[in-house]
Amino acid sequence: MAPAPYPAHKEAAGMPGESAPPRTDPSEEAHRVPYREQTAPDYARDFGRDAQALPVDDGTTVLSGTCPRCGCSFTFTYRPRAFRGPRRGRQRGAPFPEFPVMCTCASEHAERPDGEEGCGAYWIVRLEDL
């Protein structure tokens, strides 16, 4: 006779016949990360693991990925200039664009000033690395 399954309230990961506990919602975890304007050496690398870059038009790029600090998904739009001038392609030998990116997630973060978004994390991205 097979043993009876464990009741749902006794579930624990790793035990035969039992399932892992449900994952927490990333937005719930984000509430535990207070707003703080900061960067760290690994933020760019961690963001680049799953980030995607979508060129939209002349120089504008939309990045989507996960914030390396709070773990929330977000999109960030990079516009290299505020107005349009003559179109100039990337010159041979010119470096790929580097630009600052910041978390723009919609999750609530304690201590976030009015008018700000995200958790305050920022880092430098090279499009070549995405």
PDB file of C-alpha atoms in Angstrom:
ATOM      1  CA  MET A   1       0.000   0.000   0.000  1.00  0.00           C
ATOM      2  CA  ALA A   2       1.406   3.405  -1.007  1.00  0.00           C
ATOM      3  CA  PRO A   3       1.897   6.011   1.694  1.00  0.00           C
ATOM      4  CA  ALA A   4      -0.674   8.761   1.871  1.00  0.00           C
ATOM      5  CA  PRO A   5       0.450  12.111   0.412  1.00  0.00           C
ATOM      6  CA  TYR A   6       1.447  14.841   2.823  1.00  0.00           C
ATOM      7  CA  PRO A   7      -1.188  17.459   3.547  1.00  0.00           C
ATOM      8  CA  ALA A   8      -0.709  20.653   1.534  1.00  0.00           C
ATOM      9  CA  HIS A   9       0.217  22.652   4.643  1.00  0.00           C
ATOM     10  CA  LYS A  10       3.284  20.450   5.170  1.00  0.00           C
ATOM     11  CA  GLU A  11       4.770  20.922   1.701  1.00  0.00           C
ATOM     12  CA  ALA A  12       8.533  21.335   1.615  1.00  0.00           C
ATOM     13  CA  ALA A  13      10.855  21.476  -1.337  1.00  0.00           C
ATOM     14  CA  GLY A  14      13.069  18.509  -1.960  1.00  0.00           C
ATOM     15  CA  MET A  15      11.032  15.769  -0.267  1.00  0.00           C
ATOM     16  CA  PRO A  16       9.744  12.923  -2.448  1.00  0.00           C
ATOM     17  CA  GLY A  17       6.123  13.392  -3.404  1.00  0.00           C
ATOM     18  CA  GLU A  18       6.081  17.000  -2.287  1.00  0.00           C
ATOM     19  CA  SER A  19       6.079  20.166  -4.303  1.00  0.00           C
ATOM     20  CA  ALA A  20       8.109  23.297  -3.783  1.00  0.00           C
ATOM     21  CA  PRO A  21       6.444  26.132  -1.904  1.00  0.00           C
ATOM     22  CA  PRO A  22       4.856  28.741  -4.156  1.00  0.00           C
ATOM     23  CA  ARG A  23       7.202  31.471  -5.336  1.00  0.00           C
ATOM     24  CA  THR A  24       6.529  34.924  -4.025  1.00  0.00           C
ATOM     25  CA  ASP A  25       5.339  37.625  -6.361  1.00  0.00           C
ATOM     26  CA  PRO A  26       8.351  39.788  -7.411  1.00  0.00           C
ATOM     27  CA  SER A  27       6.372  42.933  -6.590  1.00  0.00           C
ATOM     28  CA  GLU A  28       5.967  41.676  -3.014  1.00  0.00           C
ATOM     29  CA  GLU A  29       9.727  41.173  -2.732  1.00  0.00           C
ATOM     30  CA  ALA A  30      10.286  44.658  -4.181  1.00  0.00           C
ATOM     31  CA  HIS A  31       8.385  46.201  -1.283  1.00  0.00           C
ATOM     32  CA  ARG A  32      11.217  45.026   0.936  1.00  0.00           C
ATOM     33  CA  VAL A  33      13.785  46.965  -1.131  1.00  0.00           C
ATOM     34  CA  PRO A  34      13.650  50.645  -0.157  1.00  0.00           C
ATOM     35  CA  TYR A  35      14.309  53.340  -2.742  1.00  0.00           C
ATOM     36  CA  ARG A  36      17.974  54.223  -2.791  1.00  0.00           C
ATOM     37  CA  GLU A  37      19.936  55.847  -5.607  1.00  0.00           C
ATOM     38  CA  GLN A  38      22.877  53.499  -5.942  1.00  0.00           C
ATOM     39  CA  THR A  39      24.916  51.420  -8.334  1.00  0.00           C
ATOM     40  CA  ALA A  40      27.135  48.379  -7.980  1.00  0.00           C
ATOM     41  CA  PRO A  41      29.836  46.848 -10.175  1.00  0.00           C
ATOM     42  CA  ASP A  42      27.690  43.800 -11.046  1.00  0.00           C
ATOM     43  CA  TYR A  43      24.468  45.613 -11.979  1.00  0.00           C
ATOM     44  CA  ALA A  44      25.310  45.947 -15.707  1.00  0.00           C
ATOM     45  CA  ARG A  45      26.427  42.327 -15.993  1.00  0.00           C
ATOM     46  CA  ASP A  46      23.375  41.018 -14.136  1.00  0.00           C
ATOM     47  CA  PHE A  47      20.991  43.148 -16.205  1.00  0.00           C
ATOM     48  CA  GLY A  48      22.627  41.958 -19.423  1.00  0.00           C
ATOM     49  CA  ARG A  49      21.885  38.296 -18.723  1.00  0.00           C
ATOM     50  CA  ASP A  50      18.247  38.532 -19.803  1.00  0.00           C
ATOM     51  CA  ALA A  51      17.868  42.066 -21.153  1.00  0.00           C
ATOM     52  CA  GLN A  52      16.649  42.700 -24.670  1.00  0.00           C
ATOM     53  CA  ALA A  53      17.323  45.755 -26.798  1.00  0.00           C
ATOM     54  CA  LEU A  54      14.844  46.841 -29.454  1.00  0.00           C
ATOM     55  CA  PRO A  55      15.932  49.627 -31.823  1.00  0.00           C
ATOM     56  CA  VAL A  56      12.857  51.778 -32.453  1.00  0.00           C
ATOM     57  CA  ASP A  57      13.998  54.534 -34.788  1.00  0.00           C
ATOM     58  CA  ASP A  58      16.997  56.747 -35.450  1.00  0.00           C
ATOM     59  CA  GLY A  59      19.082  56.113 -32.332  1.00  0.00           C
ATOM     60  CA  THR A  60      16.214  55.360 -29.933  1.00  0.00           C
ATOM     61  CA  THR A  61      16.453  51.984 -28.190  1.00  0.00           C
ATOM     62  CA  VAL A  62      13.975  50.363 -25.814  1.00  0.00           C
ATOM     63  CA  LEU A  63      15.535  48.046 -23.253  1.00  0.00           C
ATOM     64  CA  SER A  64      13.543  45.486 -21.314  1.00  0.00           C
ATOM     65  CA  GLY A  65      14.804  43.290 -18.529  1.00  0.00           C
ATOM     66  CA  THR A  66      14.964  42.702 -14.814  1.00  0.00           C
ATOM     67  CA  CYS A  67      16.390  45.162 -12.309  1.00  0.00           C
ATOM     68  CA  PRO A  68      19.472  43.639 -10.676  1.00  0.00           C
ATOM     69  CA  ARG A  69      18.656  45.346  -7.361  1.00  0.00           C
ATOM     70  CA  CYS A  70      14.919  44.857  -6.778  1.00  0.00           C
ATOM     71  CA  GLY A  71      14.207  42.000  -9.212  1.00  0.00           C
ATOM     72  CA  CYS A  72      11.303  43.711 -10.966  1.00  0.00           C
ATOM     73  CA  SER A  73      10.759  43.747 -14.729  1.00  0.00           C
ATOM     74  CA  PHE A  74      10.877  47.132 -16.419  1.00  0.00           C
ATOM     75  CA  THR A  75      11.466  48.930 -19.712  1.00  0.00           C
ATOM     76  CA  PHE A  76      13.786  51.860 -20.287  1.00  0.00           C
ATOM     77  CA  THR A  77      13.824  54.094 -23.365  1.00  0.00           C
ATOM     78  CA  TYR A  78      17.155  55.566 -24.428  1.00  0.00           C
ATOM     79  CA  ARG A  79      17.035  58.606 -26.702  1.00  0.00           C
ATOM     80  CA  PRO A  80      20.490  59.897 -27.621  1.00  0.00           C
ATOM     81  CA  ARG A  81      19.309  63.397 -28.471  1.00  0.00           C
ATOM     82  CA  ALA A  82      16.362  65.619 -27.779  1.00  0.00           C
ATOM     83  CA  PHE A  83      15.841  66.738 -31.396  1.00  0.00           C
ATOM     84  CA  ARG A  84      16.400  65.250 -34.821  1.00  0.00           C
ATOM     85  CA  GLY A  85      19.277  66.405 -36.927  1.00  0.00           C
ATOM     86  CA  PRO A  86      20.844  65.005 -40.069  1.00  0.00           C
ATOM     87  CA  ARG A  87      20.964  61.211 -39.990  1.00  0.00           C
ATOM     88  CA  ARG A  88      24.428  59.931 -39.272  1.00  0.00           C
ATOM     89  CA  GLY A  89      25.087  56.222 -39.120  1.00  0.00           C
ATOM     90  CA  ARG A  90      27.588  54.651 -36.803  1.00  0.00           C
ATOM     91  CA  GLN A  91      31.014  55.275 -38.259  1.00  0.00           C
ATOM     92  CA  ARG A  92      33.339  52.364 -38.868  1.00  0.00           C
ATOM     93  CA  GLY A  93      35.467  51.777 -35.783  1.00  0.00           C
ATOM     94  CA  ALA A  94      33.226  53.918 -33.579  1.00  0.00           C
ATOM     95  CA  PRO A  95      32.387  52.318 -30.227  1.00  0.00           C
ATOM     96  CA  PHE A  96      28.949  50.940 -29.522  1.00  0.00           C
ATOM     97  CA  PRO A  97      26.867  53.385 -27.506  1.00  0.00           C
ATOM     98  CA  GLU A  98      27.206  53.380 -23.744  1.00  0.00           C
ATOM     99  CA  PHE A  99      24.525  55.060 -21.703  1.00  0.00           C
ATOM    100  CA  PRO A 100      23.138  55.144 -18.185  1.00  0.00           C
ATOM    101  CA  VAL A 101      20.096  52.992 -17.400  1.00  0.00           C
ATOM    102  CA  MET A 102      17.992  53.189 -14.287  1.00  0.00           C
ATOM    103  CA  CYS A 103      15.282  51.000 -12.841  1.00  0.00           C
ATOM    104  CA  THR A 104      11.880  52.299 -13.900  1.00  0.00           C
ATOM    105  CA  CYS A 105       9.733  49.528 -12.404  1.00  0.00           C
ATOM    106  CA  ALA A 106       6.190  50.281 -11.273  1.00  0.00           C
ATOM    107  CA  SER A 107       6.515  48.484  -7.922  1.00  0.00           C
ATOM    108  CA  GLU A 108       6.146  50.470  -4.742  1.00  0.00           C
ATOM    109  CA  HIS A 109       9.426  51.044  -2.885  1.00  0.00           C
ATOM    110  CA  ALA A 110       9.505  52.534   0.599  1.00  0.00           C
ATOM    111  CA  GLU A 111      11.085  55.978   0.876  1.00  0.00           C
ATOM    112  CA  ARG A 112      10.725  56.699  -2.858  1.00  0.00           C
ATOM    113  CA  PRO A 113      10.365  60.454  -3.395  1.00  0.00           C
ATOM    114  CA  ASP A 114       7.249  61.738  -5.128  1.00  0.00           C
ATOM    115  CA  GLY A 115       7.707  61.939  -8.875  1.00  0.00           C
ATOM    116  CA  GLU A 116      10.397  59.232  -8.986  1.00  0.00           C
ATOM    117  CA  GLU A 117      10.016  55.718 -10.313  1.00  0.00           C
ATOM    118  CA  GLY A 118      11.823  52.434  -9.800  1.00  0.00           C
ATOM    119  CA  CYS A 119      14.016  51.478  -6.855  1.00  0.00           C
ATOM    120  CA  GLY A 120      16.813  53.985  -7.519  1.00  0.00           C
ATOM    121  CA  ALA A 121      19.313  51.523  -9.028  1.00  0.00           C
ATOM    122  CA  TYR A 122      21.360  52.679 -12.024  1.00  0.00           C
ATOM    123  CA  TRP A 123      24.230  51.358 -14.146  1.00  0.00           C
ATOM    124  CA  ILE A 124      25.961  51.808 -17.509  1.00  0.00           C
ATOM    125  CA  VAL A 125      24.925  49.631 -20.467  1.00  0.00           C
ATOM    126  CA  ARG A 126      26.830  48.958 -23.684  1.00  0.00           C
ATOM    127  CA  LEU A 127      24.474  47.923 -26.461  1.00  0.00           C
ATOM    128  CA  GLU A 128      27.193  45.627 -27.781  1.00  0.00           C
ATOM    129  CA  ASP A 129      26.881  43.576 -24.558  1.00  0.00           C
ATOM    130  CA  LEU A 130      23.138  42.908 -24.963  1.00  0.00           C
TER     131      LEU A 130
END
